[in-house]
mmCIF file of C-alpha atoms in Angstrom:
data_model
loop_
_atom_site.group_PDB
_atom_site.id
_atom_site.type_symbol
_atom_site.label_atom_id
_atom_site.label_comp_id
_atom_site.label_asym_id
_atom_site.label_seq_id
_atom_site.Cartn_x
_atom_site.Cartn_y
_atom_site.Cartn_z
ATOM 1 C CA UNK A 1 0.000 0.000 0.000
ATOM 2 C CA UNK A 2 1.562 3.185 -1.197
ATOM 3 C CA UNK A 3 0.408 6.288 0.667
ATOM 4 C CA UNK A 4 1.364 9.728 -0.619
ATOM 5 C CA UNK A 5 0.596 13.019 0.962
ATOM 6 C CA UNK A 6 -1.399 15.175 -1.409
ATOM 7 C CA UNK A 7 0.610 18.374 -0.766
ATOM 8 C CA UNK A 8 4.167 17.271 -0.321
ATOM 9 C CA UNK A 9 6.717 20.170 -0.206
ATOM 10 C CA UNK A 10 9.450 20.069 -2.830
ATOM 11 C CA UNK A 11 12.798 18.655 -1.655
ATOM 12 C CA UNK A 12 15.692 21.170 -1.396
ATOM 13 C CA UNK A 13 19.179 19.866 -2.015
ATOM 14 C CA UNK A 14 21.330 22.903 -1.145
ATOM 15 C CA UNK A 15 21.582 26.620 -0.517
ATOM 16 C CA UNK A 16 20.668 29.264 -3.013
ATOM 17 C CA UNK A 17 23.273 31.661 -4.302
ATOM 18 C CA UNK A 18 21.718 34.576 -2.379
ATOM 19 C CA UNK A 19 21.892 32.665 0.908
ATOM 20 C CA UNK A 20 25.585 31.925 0.358
ATOM 21 C CA UNK A 21 26.356 35.550 -0.477
ATOM 22 C CA UNK A 22 24.535 36.768 2.647
ATOM 23 C CA UNK A 23 26.561 34.373 4.840
ATOM 24 C CA UNK A 24 29.849 35.488 3.260
ATOM 25 C CA UNK A 25 28.987 39.158 3.768
ATOM 26 C CA UNK A 26 28.103 38.541 7.426
ATOM 27 C CA UNK A 27 31.389 36.674 7.981
ATOM 28 C CA UNK A 28 33.312 39.532 6.358
ATOM 29 C CA UNK A 29 31.667 42.101 8.623
ATOM 30 C CA UNK A 30 32.404 40.005 11.718
ATOM 31 C CA UNK A 31 36.059 39.607 10.693
ATOM 32 C CA UNK A 32 36.420 43.349 10.108
ATOM 33 C CA UNK A 33 35.053 44.057 13.592
ATOM 34 C CA UNK A 34 36.994 41.302 15.414
ATOM 35 C CA UNK A 35 40.461 41.917 13.928
ATOM 36 C CA UNK A 36 41.059 45.340 15.566
ATOM 37 C CA UNK A 37 39.827 43.960 18.885
ATOM 38 C CA UNK A 38 42.274 41.042 18.641
ATOM 39 C CA UNK A 39 45.154 43.430 17.951
ATOM 40 C CA UNK A 40 44.125 45.540 20.929
ATOM 41 C CA UNK A 41 44.171 42.437 23.161
ATOM 42 C CA UNK A 42 47.827 41.874 22.314
ATOM 43 C CA UNK A 43 48.633 45.459 23.294
ATOM 44 C CA UNK A 44 46.658 45.070 26.515
ATOM 45 C CA UNK A 45 48.595 41.882 27.298
ATOM 46 C CA UNK A 46 51.941 43.659 26.827
ATOM 47 C CA UNK A 47 50.809 46.506 29.106
ATOM 48 C CA UNK A 48 49.657 44.004 31.742
ATOM 49 C CA UNK A 49 53.018 42.216 31.551
ATOM 50 C CA UNK A 50 54.833 45.534 31.946
ATOM 51 C CA UNK A 51 52.735 46.475 34.987
ATOM 52 C CA UNK A 52 53.333 43.039 36.519
ATOM 53 C CA UNK A 53 57.090 43.401 36.039
ATOM 54 C CA UNK A 54 56.993 46.864 37.626
ATOM 55 C CA UNK A 55 55.102 45.508 40.634
ATOM 56 C CA UNK A 56 57.589 42.642 40.973
ATOM 57 C CA UNK A 57 60.498 45.114 40.882
ATOM 58 C CA UNK A 58 58.935 47.290 43.594
ATOM 59 C CA UNK A 59 58.172 44.280 45.794
ATOM 60 C CA UNK A 60 61.629 42.750 45.349
ATOM 61 C CA UNK A 61 63.364 46.034 46.176
ATOM 62 C CA UNK A 62 61.378 46.311 49.407
ATOM 63 C CA UNK A 63 62.031 42.692 50.425
ATOM 64 C CA UNK A 64 65.755 42.821 49.721
ATOM 65 C CA UNK A 65 66.011 46.103 51.616
ATOM 66 C CA UNK A 66 64.187 44.538 54.574
ATOM 67 C CA UNK A 67 66.565 41.559 54.543
ATOM 68 C CA UNK A 68 69.600 43.862 54.405
ATOM 69 C CA UNK A 69 68.280 45.930 57.318
ATOM 70 C CA UNK A 70 67.466 42.839 59.386
ATOM 71 C CA UNK A 71 70.963 41.463 58.883
ATOM 72 C CA UNK A 72 72.525 44.802 59.792
ATOM 73 C CA UNK A 73 75.546 44.485 57.519
ATOM 74 C CA UNK A 74 76.812 41.433 59.427
ATOM 75 C CA UNK A 75 78.214 38.747 57.145
ATOM 76 C CA UNK A 76 76.380 35.414 57.077
ATOM 77 C CA UNK A 77 78.241 32.676 58.982
ATOM 78 C CA UNK A 78 77.620 30.051 56.281
ATOM 79 C CA UNK A 79 77.461 30.091 52.500
ATOM 80 C CA UNK A 80 74.123 30.749 50.833
ATOM 81 C CA UNK A 81 71.989 27.630 50.530
ATOM 82 C CA UNK A 82 71.627 28.248 46.797
ATOM 83 C CA UNK A 83 75.200 29.080 45.832
ATOM 84 C CA UNK A 84 74.336 31.193 42.765
ATOM 85 C CA UNK A 85 74.806 34.880 42.093
ATOM 86 C CA UNK A 86 77.536 37.444 42.507
ATOM 87 C CA UNK A 87 80.023 37.986 45.284
ATOM 88 C CA UNK A 88 81.500 35.654 47.843
ATOM 89 C CA UNK A 89 79.678 32.418 48.781
ATOM 90 C CA UNK A 90 78.881 33.967 52.158
ATOM 91 C CA UNK A 91 76.729 37.046 51.829
ATOM 92 C CA UNK A 92 78.324 40.038 53.519
ATOM 93 C CA UNK A 93 74.998 41.945 53.494
ATOM 94 C CA UNK A 94 76.782 45.069 52.291
ATOM 95 C CA UNK A 95 77.389 44.150 48.643
ATOM 96 C CA UNK A 96 75.166 41.068 48.395
ATOM 97 C CA UNK A 97 72.293 39.382 50.254
ATOM 98 C CA UNK A 98 71.342 35.699 50.404
ATOM 99 C CA UNK A 99 67.890 34.732 49.137
ATOM 100 C CA UNK A 100 66.294 31.329 48.618
ATOM 101 C CA UNK A 101 67.382 31.429 44.974
ATOM 102 C CA UNK A 102 70.918 32.727 45.509
ATOM 103 C CA UNK A 103 72.872 35.920 46.104
ATOM 104 C CA UNK A 104 71.507 39.291 44.981
ATOM 105 C CA UNK A 105 73.899 42.205 44.453
ATOM 106 C CA UNK A 106 72.987 45.296 46.519
ATOM 107 C CA UNK A 107 74.037 48.935 46.799
ATOM 108 C CA UNK A 108 72.956 51.120 49.735
ATOM 109 C CA UNK A 109 70.754 48.283 50.992
ATOM 110 C CA UNK A 110 68.740 47.861 47.763
ATOM 111 C CA UNK A 111 69.247 45.694 44.664
ATOM 112 C CA UNK A 112 71.603 47.090 42.043
ATOM 113 C CA UNK A 113 70.208 48.236 38.693
ATOM 114 C CA UNK A 114 71.390 45.236 36.665
ATOM 115 C CA UNK A 115 70.746 41.547 35.987
ATOM 116 C CA UNK A 116 72.595 40.464 39.162
ATOM 117 C CA UNK A 117 70.490 42.826 41.262
ATOM 118 C CA UNK A 118 66.901 43.811 40.640
ATOM 119 C CA UNK A 119 66.239 41.589 37.595
ATOM 120 C CA UNK A 120 67.214 38.475 39.575
ATOM 121 C CA UNK A 121 65.541 39.616 42.797
ATOM 122 C CA UNK A 122 62.268 40.393 41.026
ATOM 123 C CA UNK A 123 62.216 37.065 39.219
ATOM 124 C CA UNK A 124 61.780 38.641 35.803
ATOM 125 C CA UNK A 125 63.014 35.311 34.409
ATOM 126 C CA UNK A 126 62.791 31.742 35.643
ATOM 127 C CA UNK A 127 66.610 31.598 35.461
ATOM 128 C CA UNK A 128 68.668 32.708 38.467
ATOM 129 C CA UNK A 129 70.782 34.720 38.153
ATOM 130 C CA UNK A 130 68.917 36.449 35.351
ATOM 131 C CA UNK A 131 70.499 36.537 31.892
ATOM 132 C CA UNK A 132 69.775 38.586 28.793
ATOM 133 C CA UNK A 133 68.924 35.370 26.908
ATOM 134 C CA UNK A 134 66.377 34.366 29.566
ATOM 135 C CA UNK A 135 64.778 37.819 29.394
ATOM 136 C CA UNK A 136 64.541 37.539 25.609
ATOM 137 C CA UNK A 137 62.777 34.184 26.020
ATOM 138 C CA UNK A 138 60.280 35.971 28.294
ATOM 139 C CA UNK A 139 59.750 38.633 25.558
ATOM 140 C CA UNK A 140 61.470 41.238 27.755
ATOM 141 C CA UNK A 141 64.790 43.061 27.659
ATOM 142 C CA UNK A 142 66.847 45.517 29.682
ATOM 143 C CA UNK A 143 69.187 48.340 28.744
ATOM 144 C CA UNK A 144 71.626 50.399 30.745
ATOM 145 C CA UNK A 145 72.058 49.683 34.402
ATOM 146 C CA UNK A 146 75.057 49.038 36.562
ATOM 147 C CA UNK A 147 76.192 48.184 40.061
ATOM 148 C CA UNK A 148 76.646 51.735 41.338
ATOM 149 C CA UNK A 149 74.309 54.182 43.006
ATOM 150 C CA UNK A 150 72.343 56.214 40.481
ATOM 151 C CA UNK A 151 72.582 53.566 37.753
ATOM 152 C CA UNK A 152 69.407 53.332 35.678
ATOM 153 C CA UNK A 153 68.057 50.050 34.296
ATOM 154 C CA UNK A 154 65.299 50.212 31.677
ATOM 155 C CA UNK A 155 62.957 47.202 31.553
ATOM 156 C CA UNK A 156 61.072 46.742 28.267
ATOM 157 C CA UNK A 157 58.424 44.385 26.953
ATOM 158 C CA UNK A 158 59.281 43.348 23.402
ATOM 159 C CA UNK A 159 56.808 42.852 20.578
ATOM 160 C CA UNK A 160 55.049 46.199 20.385
ATOM 161 C CA UNK A 161 55.316 48.855 17.724
ATOM 162 C CA UNK A 162 58.230 50.545 19.562
ATOM 163 C CA UNK A 163 59.568 48.454 22.488
ATOM 164 C CA UNK A 164 61.752 51.330 23.691
ATOM 165 C CA UNK A 165 58.543 53.161 24.644
ATOM 166 C CA UNK A 166 56.926 50.140 26.294
ATOM 167 C CA UNK A 167 59.029 50.315 29.429
ATOM 168 C CA UNK A 168 59.785 51.585 32.915
ATOM 169 C CA UNK A 169 63.051 52.380 34.710
ATOM 170 C CA UNK A 170 64.639 51.362 38.015
ATOM 171 C CA UNK A 171 67.224 53.754 39.443
ATOM 172 C CA UNK A 172 69.590 52.388 42.098
ATOM 173 C CA UNK A 173 69.475 54.538 45.228
ATOM 174 C CA UNK A 174 71.992 56.988 46.574
ATOM 175 C CA UNK A 175 73.011 56.699 50.233
ATOM 176 C CA UNK A 176 70.070 57.054 52.641
ATOM 177 C CA UNK A 177 67.531 57.053 49.829
ATOM 178 C CA UNK A 178 65.182 54.598 48.183
ATOM 179 C CA UNK A 179 65.361 53.438 44.576
ATOM 180 C CA UNK A 180 63.138 55.164 42.050
ATOM 181 C CA UNK A 181 60.810 53.068 39.905
ATOM 182 C CA UNK A 182 59.298 55.198 37.168
ATOM 183 C CA UNK A 183 55.746 55.026 35.883
ATOM 184 C CA UNK A 184 55.229 52.758 32.896
ATOM 185 C CA UNK A 185 55.403 54.216 29.399
ATOM 186 C CA UNK A 186 52.945 52.384 27.138
ATOM 187 C CA UNK A 187 52.965 54.367 23.888
ATOM 188 C CA UNK A 188 54.975 51.692 22.045
ATOM 189 C CA UNK A 189 53.204 48.644 23.410
#
């Protein structure tokens, strides 16, 4: 017994050309709107990384200073547990301080403005002591710096339109002063 419906709708086997064109136009509009937002997210990520590095630098400077004050310039009786970093194996707490990771170079009770000082203390890389290659792997870099008072280290986040203007600076302190950590510059991020 063969039963047929009297008003059976015709069977469609695909999309019409107009439907395909409408879908392509909608996808094009969505792509044009989403692409600038995606680019902006990358810039926002670089700015967030720069602010995080600045916060780590400020926190590390305060902690190292506290350790130096607590130890009162008296040399440690034993070598540092993690025997990495600059200076003698025993921290003298005048030119270096022992941390859990190793020795951090200090000047006037604060980390120096170089890789052996603030970059290592702040943990800007997973390598201790910090190296330029490790910073590059983290998409960061430093310029300038030194071990003396008044030395200025510039910390940059690479990848922006002008990395030199996606940065902040750390200035090693003079006697009886605190280091200066500048505000972040984000124009090149």
